[in-house]
Coordinates of C-alpha atoms in Angstrom, one line a residue:
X489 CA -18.5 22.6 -1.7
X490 CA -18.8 19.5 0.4
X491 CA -18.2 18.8 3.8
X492 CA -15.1 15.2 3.5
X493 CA -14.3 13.3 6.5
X494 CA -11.5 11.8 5.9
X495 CA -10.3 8.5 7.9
X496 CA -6.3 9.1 7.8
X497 CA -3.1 8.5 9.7
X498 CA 0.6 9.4 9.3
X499 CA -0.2 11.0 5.5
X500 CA -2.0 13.9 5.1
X501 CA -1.8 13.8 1.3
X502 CA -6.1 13.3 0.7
X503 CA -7.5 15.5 3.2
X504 CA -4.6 18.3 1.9
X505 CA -5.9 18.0 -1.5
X506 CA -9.6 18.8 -0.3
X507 CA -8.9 21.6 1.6
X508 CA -7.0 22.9 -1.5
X509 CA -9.9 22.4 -3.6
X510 CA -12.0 24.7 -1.1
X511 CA -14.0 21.4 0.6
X512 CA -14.7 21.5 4.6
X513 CA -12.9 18.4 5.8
X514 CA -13.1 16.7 9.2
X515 CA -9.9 14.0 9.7
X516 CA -10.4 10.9 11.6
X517 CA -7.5 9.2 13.1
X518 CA -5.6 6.6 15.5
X519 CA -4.9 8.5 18.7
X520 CA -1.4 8.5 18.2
X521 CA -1.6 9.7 14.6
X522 CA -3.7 12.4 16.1
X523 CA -1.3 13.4 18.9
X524 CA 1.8 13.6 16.3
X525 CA -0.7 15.5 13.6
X526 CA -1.7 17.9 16.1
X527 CA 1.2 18.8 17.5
X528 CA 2.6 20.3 13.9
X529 CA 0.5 23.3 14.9
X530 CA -2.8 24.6 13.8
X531 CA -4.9 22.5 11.2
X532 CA -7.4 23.7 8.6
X533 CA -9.9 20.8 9.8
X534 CA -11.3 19.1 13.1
X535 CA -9.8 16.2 14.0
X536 CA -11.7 13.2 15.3
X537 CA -9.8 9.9 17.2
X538 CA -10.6 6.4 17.3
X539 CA -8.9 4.1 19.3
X540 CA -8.2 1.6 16.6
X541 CA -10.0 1.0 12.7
X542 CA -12.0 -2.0 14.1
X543 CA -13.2 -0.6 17.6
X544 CA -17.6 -0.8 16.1
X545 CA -18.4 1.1 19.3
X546 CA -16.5 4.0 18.7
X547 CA -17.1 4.0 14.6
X548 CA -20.7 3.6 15.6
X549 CA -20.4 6.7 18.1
X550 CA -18.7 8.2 15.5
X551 CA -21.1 8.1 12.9
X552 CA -23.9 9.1 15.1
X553 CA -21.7 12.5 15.6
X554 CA -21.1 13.4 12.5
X555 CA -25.0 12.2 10.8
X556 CA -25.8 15.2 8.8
X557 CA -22.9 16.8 8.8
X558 CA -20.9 15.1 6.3
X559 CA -21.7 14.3 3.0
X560 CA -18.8 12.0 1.7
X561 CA -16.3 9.2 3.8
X562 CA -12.8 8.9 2.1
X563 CA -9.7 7.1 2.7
X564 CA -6.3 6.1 1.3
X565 CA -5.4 4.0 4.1
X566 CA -5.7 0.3 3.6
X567 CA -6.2 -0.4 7.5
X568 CA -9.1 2.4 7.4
X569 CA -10.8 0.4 4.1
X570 CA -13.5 -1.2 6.2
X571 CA -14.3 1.5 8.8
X572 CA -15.0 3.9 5.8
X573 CA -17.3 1.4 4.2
X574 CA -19.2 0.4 7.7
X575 CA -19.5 4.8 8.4
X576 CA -21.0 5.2 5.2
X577 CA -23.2 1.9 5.3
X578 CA -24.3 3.6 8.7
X579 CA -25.0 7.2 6.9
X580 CA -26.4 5.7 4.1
X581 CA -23.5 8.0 2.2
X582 CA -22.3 6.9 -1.5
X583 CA -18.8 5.3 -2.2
X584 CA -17.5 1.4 -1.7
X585 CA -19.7 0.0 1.1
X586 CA -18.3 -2.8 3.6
X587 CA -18.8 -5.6 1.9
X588 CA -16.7 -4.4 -1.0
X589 CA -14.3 -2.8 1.4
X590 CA -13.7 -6.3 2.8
X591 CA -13.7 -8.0 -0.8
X592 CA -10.5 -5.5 -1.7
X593 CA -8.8 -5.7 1.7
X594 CA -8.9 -9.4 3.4
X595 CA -6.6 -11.4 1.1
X596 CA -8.4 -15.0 1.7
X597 CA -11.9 -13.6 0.5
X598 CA -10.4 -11.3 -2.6
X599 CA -8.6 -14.7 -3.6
X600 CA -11.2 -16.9 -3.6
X601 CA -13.4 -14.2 -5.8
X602 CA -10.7 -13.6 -8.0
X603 CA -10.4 -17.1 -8.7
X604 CA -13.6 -17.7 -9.3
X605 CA -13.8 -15.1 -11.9
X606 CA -10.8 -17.0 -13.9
X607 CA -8.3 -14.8 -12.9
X608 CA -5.1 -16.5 -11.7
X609 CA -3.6 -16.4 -8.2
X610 CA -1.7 -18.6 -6.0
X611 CA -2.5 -21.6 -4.2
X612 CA -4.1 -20.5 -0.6
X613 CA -5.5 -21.5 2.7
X614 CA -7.0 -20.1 6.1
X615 CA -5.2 -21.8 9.1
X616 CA -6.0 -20.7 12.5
X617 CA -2.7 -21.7 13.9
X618 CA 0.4 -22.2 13.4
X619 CA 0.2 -25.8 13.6
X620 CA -2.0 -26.1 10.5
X621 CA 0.8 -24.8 8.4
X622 CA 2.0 -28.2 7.4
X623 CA -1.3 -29.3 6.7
X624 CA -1.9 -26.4 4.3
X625 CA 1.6 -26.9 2.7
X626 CA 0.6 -30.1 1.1
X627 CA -2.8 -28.3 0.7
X628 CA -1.8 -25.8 -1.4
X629 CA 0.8 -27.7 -3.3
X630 CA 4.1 -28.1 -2.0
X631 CA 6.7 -26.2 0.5
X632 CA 7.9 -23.2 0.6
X633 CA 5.1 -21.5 1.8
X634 CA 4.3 -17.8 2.7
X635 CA 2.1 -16.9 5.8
X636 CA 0.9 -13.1 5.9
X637 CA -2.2 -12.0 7.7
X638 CA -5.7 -11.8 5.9
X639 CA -5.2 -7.8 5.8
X640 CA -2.0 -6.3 5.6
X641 CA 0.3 -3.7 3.9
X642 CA 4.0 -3.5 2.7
X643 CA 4.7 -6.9 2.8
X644 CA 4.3 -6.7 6.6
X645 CA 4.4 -9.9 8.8
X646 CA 5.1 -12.0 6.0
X647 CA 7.0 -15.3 6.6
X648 CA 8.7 -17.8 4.1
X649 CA 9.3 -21.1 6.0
X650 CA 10.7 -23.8 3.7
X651 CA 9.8 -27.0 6.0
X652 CA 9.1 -27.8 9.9
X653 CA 12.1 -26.9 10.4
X654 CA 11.8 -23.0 9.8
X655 CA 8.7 -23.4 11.7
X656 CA 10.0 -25.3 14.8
X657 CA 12.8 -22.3 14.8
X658 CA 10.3 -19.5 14.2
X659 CA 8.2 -21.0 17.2
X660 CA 11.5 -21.1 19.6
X661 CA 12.4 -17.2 19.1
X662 CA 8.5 -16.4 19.5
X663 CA 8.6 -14.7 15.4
X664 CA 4.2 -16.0 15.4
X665 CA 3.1 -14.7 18.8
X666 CA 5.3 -11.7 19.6
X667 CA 3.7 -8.5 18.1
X668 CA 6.3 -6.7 15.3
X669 CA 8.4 -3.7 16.5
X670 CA 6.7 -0.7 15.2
X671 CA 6.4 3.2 15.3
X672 CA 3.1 4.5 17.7
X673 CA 2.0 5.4 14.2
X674 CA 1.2 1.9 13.5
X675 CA 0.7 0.1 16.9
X676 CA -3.2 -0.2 16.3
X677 CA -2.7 -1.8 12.9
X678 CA -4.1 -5.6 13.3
X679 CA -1.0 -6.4 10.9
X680 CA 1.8 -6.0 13.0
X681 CA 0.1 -8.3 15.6
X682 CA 1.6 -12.0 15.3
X683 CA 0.1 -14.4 13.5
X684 CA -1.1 -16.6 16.3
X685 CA -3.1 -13.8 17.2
X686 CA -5.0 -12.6 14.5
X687 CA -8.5 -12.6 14.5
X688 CA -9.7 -15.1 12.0
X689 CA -6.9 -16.6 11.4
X690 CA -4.1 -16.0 8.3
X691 CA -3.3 -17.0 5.4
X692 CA -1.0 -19.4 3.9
X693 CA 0.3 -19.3 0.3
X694 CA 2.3 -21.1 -2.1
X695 CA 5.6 -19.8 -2.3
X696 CA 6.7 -18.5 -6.1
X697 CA 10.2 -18.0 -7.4
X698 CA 8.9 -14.5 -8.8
X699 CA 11.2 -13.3 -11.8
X700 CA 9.8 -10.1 -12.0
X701 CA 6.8 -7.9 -10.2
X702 CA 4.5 -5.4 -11.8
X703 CA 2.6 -2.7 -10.6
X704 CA -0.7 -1.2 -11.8
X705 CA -2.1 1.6 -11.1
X706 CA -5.6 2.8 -12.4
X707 CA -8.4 5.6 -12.1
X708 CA -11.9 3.9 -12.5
X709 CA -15.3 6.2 -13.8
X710 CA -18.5 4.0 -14.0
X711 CA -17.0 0.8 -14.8
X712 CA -14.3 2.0 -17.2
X713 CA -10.6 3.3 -16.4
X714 CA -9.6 6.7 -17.6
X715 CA -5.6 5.4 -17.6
X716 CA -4.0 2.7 -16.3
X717 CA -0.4 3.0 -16.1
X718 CA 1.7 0.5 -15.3
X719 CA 5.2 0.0 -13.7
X720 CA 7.8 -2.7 -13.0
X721 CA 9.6 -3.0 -9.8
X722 CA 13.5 -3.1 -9.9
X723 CA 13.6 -6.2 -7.5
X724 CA 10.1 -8.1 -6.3
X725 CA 8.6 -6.1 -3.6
X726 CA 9.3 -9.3 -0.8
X727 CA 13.0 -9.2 -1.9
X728 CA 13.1 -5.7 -1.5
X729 CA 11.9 -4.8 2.0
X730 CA 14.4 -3.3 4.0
X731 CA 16.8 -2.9 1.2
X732 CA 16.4 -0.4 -1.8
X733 CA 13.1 -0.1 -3.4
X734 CA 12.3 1.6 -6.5
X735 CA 10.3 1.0 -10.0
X736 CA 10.5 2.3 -13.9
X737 CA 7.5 3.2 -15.6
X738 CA 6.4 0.8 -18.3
X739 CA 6.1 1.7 -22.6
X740 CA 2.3 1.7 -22.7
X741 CA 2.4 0.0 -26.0
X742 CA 4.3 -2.5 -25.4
X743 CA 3.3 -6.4 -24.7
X744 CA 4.5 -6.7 -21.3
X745 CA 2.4 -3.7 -20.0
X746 CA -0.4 -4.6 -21.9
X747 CA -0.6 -8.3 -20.1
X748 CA -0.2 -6.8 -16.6
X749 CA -3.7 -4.3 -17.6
X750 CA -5.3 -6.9 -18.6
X751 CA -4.8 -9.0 -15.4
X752 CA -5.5 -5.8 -13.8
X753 CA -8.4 -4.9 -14.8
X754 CA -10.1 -8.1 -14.8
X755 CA -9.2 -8.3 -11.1
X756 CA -11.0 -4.8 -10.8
X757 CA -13.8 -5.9 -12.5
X758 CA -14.3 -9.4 -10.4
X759 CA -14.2 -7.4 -7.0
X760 CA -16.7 -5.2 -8.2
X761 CA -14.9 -1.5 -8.6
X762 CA -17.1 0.7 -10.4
X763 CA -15.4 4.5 -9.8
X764 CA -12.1 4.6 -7.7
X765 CA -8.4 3.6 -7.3
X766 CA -6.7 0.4 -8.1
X767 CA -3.4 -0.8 -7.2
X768 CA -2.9 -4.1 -8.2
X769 CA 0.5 -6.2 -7.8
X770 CA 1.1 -8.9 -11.0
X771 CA 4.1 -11.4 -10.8
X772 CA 5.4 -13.6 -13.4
X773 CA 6.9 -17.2 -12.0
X774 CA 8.2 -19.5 -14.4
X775 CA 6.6 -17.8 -17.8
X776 CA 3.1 -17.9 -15.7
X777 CA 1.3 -14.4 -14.8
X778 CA -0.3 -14.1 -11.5
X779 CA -2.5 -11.2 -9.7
X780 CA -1.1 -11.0 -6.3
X781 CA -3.1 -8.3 -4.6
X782 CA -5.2 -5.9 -5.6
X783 CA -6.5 -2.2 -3.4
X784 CA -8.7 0.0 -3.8
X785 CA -6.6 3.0 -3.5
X786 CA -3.6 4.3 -5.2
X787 CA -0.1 2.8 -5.0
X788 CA 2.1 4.0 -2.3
X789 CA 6.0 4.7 -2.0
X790 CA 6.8 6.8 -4.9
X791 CA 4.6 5.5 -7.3
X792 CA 1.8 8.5 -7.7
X793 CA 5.0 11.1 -7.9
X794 CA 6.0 9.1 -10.5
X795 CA 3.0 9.1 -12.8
X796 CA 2.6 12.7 -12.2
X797 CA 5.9 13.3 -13.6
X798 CA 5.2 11.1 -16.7
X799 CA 1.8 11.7 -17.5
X800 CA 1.5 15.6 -16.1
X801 CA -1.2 14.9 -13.9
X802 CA -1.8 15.6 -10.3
X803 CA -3.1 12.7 -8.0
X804 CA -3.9 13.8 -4.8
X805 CA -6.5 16.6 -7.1
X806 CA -7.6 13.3 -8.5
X807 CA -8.1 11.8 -5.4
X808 CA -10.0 15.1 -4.1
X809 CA -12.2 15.1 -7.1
X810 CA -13.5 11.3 -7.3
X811 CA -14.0 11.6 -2.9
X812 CA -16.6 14.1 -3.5
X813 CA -18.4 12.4 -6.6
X814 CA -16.8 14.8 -9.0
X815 CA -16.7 13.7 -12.4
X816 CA -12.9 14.0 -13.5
X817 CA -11.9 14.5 -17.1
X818 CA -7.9 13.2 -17.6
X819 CA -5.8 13.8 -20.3
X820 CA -2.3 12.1 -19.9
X821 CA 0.5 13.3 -21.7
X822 CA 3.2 10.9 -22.3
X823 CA 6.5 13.0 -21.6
X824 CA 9.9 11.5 -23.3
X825 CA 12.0 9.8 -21.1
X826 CA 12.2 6.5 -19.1
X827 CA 10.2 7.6 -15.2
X828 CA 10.7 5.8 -12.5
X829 CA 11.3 6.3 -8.2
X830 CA 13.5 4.7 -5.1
X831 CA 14.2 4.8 -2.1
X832 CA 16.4 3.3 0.8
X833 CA 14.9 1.9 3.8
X834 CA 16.3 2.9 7.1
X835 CA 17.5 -0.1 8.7
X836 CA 17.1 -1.0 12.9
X837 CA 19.0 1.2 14.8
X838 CA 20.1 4.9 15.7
X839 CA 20.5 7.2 12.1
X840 CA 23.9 8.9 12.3
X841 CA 23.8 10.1 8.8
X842 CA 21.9 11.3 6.1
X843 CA 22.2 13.3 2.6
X844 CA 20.6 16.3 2.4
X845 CA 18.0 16.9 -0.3
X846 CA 20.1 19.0 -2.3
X847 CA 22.9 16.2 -2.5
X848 CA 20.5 13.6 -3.7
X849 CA 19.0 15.4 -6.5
X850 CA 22.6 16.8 -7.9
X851 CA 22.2 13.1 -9.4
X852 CA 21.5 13.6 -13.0
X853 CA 18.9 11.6 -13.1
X854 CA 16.7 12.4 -9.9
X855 CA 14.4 15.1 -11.5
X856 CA 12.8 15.6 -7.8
X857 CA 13.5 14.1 -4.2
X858 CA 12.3 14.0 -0.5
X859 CA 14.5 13.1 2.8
X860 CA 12.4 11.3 5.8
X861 CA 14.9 10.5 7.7
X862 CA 16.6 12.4 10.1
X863 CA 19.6 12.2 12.5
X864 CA 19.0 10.5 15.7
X865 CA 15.8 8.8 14.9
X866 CA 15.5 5.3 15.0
X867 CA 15.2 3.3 12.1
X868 CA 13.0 0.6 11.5
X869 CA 10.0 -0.6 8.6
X870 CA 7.5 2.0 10.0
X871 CA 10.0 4.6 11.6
X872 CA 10.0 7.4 8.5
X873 CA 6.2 7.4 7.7
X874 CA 7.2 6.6 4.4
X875 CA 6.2 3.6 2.6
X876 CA 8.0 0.4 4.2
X877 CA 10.5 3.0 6.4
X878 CA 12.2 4.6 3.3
X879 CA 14.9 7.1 4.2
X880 CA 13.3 9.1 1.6
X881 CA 12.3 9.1 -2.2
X882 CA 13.7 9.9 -5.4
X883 CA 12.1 10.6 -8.7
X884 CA 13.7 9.5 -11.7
X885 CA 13.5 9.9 -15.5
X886 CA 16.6 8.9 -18.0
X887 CA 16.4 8.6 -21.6
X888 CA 16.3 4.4 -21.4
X889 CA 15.4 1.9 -19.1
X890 CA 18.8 0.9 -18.4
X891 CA 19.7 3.9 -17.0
X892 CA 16.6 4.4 -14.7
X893 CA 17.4 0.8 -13.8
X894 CA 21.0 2.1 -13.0
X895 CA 19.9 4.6 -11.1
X896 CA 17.7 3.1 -8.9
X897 CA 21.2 1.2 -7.9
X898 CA 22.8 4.4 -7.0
X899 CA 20.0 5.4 -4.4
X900 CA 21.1 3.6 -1.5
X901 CA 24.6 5.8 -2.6
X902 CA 23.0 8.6 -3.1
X903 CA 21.3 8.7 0.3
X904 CA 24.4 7.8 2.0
X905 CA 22.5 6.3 4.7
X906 CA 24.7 5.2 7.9
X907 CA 22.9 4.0 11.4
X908 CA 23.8 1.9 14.6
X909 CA 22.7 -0.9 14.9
X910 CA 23.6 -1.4 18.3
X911 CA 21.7 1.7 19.0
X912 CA 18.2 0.5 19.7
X913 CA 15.3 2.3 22.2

């Protein structure tokens, strides 16, 4: 048995799995995550707050209170990624270490070593203001242009300006220095702050018309992946935000899934992963494949849920498992049927309805289903919890692609989602 801390915040799905599995578990979190977790009533571990993932003083305090005690740092969270690697470079504990922490999470540095390693990504550049943009347009090939910040999640903050013009407007209504709206969940994340004011700058992209967007998710043992499953998304993740979102598990076998591994896993490979998660996002623009992003950690919305159902495994045991340095033996099953997930995201405004769990899975497709939202909350990309403010998320298997495909249509139905958008806090 092994004594986890865990750096979390509005999911409790790792430190969950190792208390199931017996380990002593401490939880580190945002002060506001803390509050909302601690107010569900009594929990099986001690909870620890930090003001925000990059406060050094308090990670450093941190570390000095817990030396000794703890024998593994884990995380799930992408804005934790770092902290997790600097508290076990400061306890001399095993697992990813800053520097590879940084590699996998800053989105200018993972480029440029992805690059160099032959595999292909988009044009980029670093501005430090807004006023570069144009510069870096011609820089990085031609307009449109995205800007994002260097470490993100969700697609949050990102920006396609098509000329001056989008910029000059975006300037006028304040869209690079105001802050985005977001839950006290996510108020400390350095991604929702605007992009004049993050800290090293941000990053600007060439803009692709993506024709289709792959996900892949793999678990990594000494160098070498046990599975690597991967999924397409029913619309590109950028077009999708705060519509319906949703994926269908690829035919291992086929061509299309086999290209997207082995973009995959020579991403992996180039930042270094030895045993661990990836997530890694591949797009394909005008016949050319592209890694967009890769994580170390697994994908979020219903993606996990979704392999699970296919493959008969349990992630969040996985999780538990390769946190403590547990060698994990997988045996995937491939279950008939086409699997896939989706969701609806709850739009700005006051919820005034919402299905009920039972309505959504009399669908006869939905093989499983979860509701986050809830009458009278407001709505918004961080409001449920749930991956990019989902009303909830439904699990899917048909007998074809087609008719996961269809259903994925029906979710936003299925969810019957209605809210007021004059209704704001």
């Amino acid at each position: 048995m092994s004594t986890v801390l865990v750096l979390t915040n509005h999911n409790s799905m790792l430190e969950d799995a190792l208390v199931d599995a017996g380990h002593n578990v401490y939880a580190a979190m945002t002060k506001a995550n803390a509050a909302r977790r601690t107010a569900t009533g009594n929990l099986p571990y001690e909870v620890f707050t930090v003001s925000d993932w990059q406060s050094l003083t308090e990670l450093h305090a941190l570390a000095n209170q817990l030396r000794h005690e703890i024998h593994y740092v884990a995380t799930c969270w992408e804005g934790a990624m770092v902290a997790a690697g600097l508290l076990r470079d400061l306890l001399g504990l095993p697992g990813q270490n800053t520097a590879q922490a940084v590699a996998f999470t800053d989105k200018a540095i993972m480029k440029r070593k992805l690059a160099a390693a032959g595999v292909p990504v988009v044009r980029h550049q670093v501005v430090r203001s807004v006023s570069q943009i144009p510069e870096a347009a011609i820089a990085v090939g031609r307009w449109p242009v995205i800007a994002k910040p260097l470490s993100g999640f969700a697609s949050t903050n990102m920006h396609v300006l098509w000329g001056s013009k989008d910029i000059a407007e975006a300037m006028r209504a304040g869209v690079f220095t105001s802050d985005l709206p977001t839950s006290d969940a996510f108020a400390t994340e350095k991604a929702f702050r605007g992009l004049e004011h993050q800290s090293g700058g941000f990053l600007v992209e060439q803009y692709l018309p993506v024709e289709v967007e792959y996900h892949a998710d793999a678990l990594w043992q000494n160098g070498t992946t046990d599975y690597h499953v991967v999924g397409r998304y029913s619309t590109p993740a950028l077009d999708g935000m705060g519509k319906t979102l949703g994926s269908w598990l690829l035919d291992p076998d086929s061509r299309e899934a086999a290209r997207v591994v082995e973009l995959a896993e020579a991403a992996a490979r180039a930042l270094g992963m030895t045993t661990g998660f990836t997530h890694t996002e591949v797009m394909r623009s005008d016949g050319d494949w592209y890694v967009g992003e890769i994580a170390a950690r697994v994908g979020g919305g219903g993606i996990q849920a979704c392999i699970g159902n296919a493959h008969g495994i349990h992630v969040p045991t996985l999780m538990a498992q390769i946190a403590c340095e547990q060698p994990v033996d997988v045996q995937l099953e491939n279950r008939p049927g086409v699997f896939g997930w989706a969701g609806v995201a709850v739009p700005e405004g006051r919820v005034t309805a919402i299905a009920s769990r039972e309505q959504v899975r009399a669908h006869p497709a939905v093989v499983d289903a979860s509701v986050a939202a809830t009458v009278g909350m407001y709505g918004g990309p961080t409001s449920t919890g749930l991956w990019a403010g989902l009303a909830g998320i439904a699990q899917l298997c048909t007998d074809d692609v087609d008719s996961t495909a269809a259903a994925i249509n029906d979710i936003a139905g299925l969810y019957a989602l209605t809210v007021d958008p004059t209704d704001t806090p």
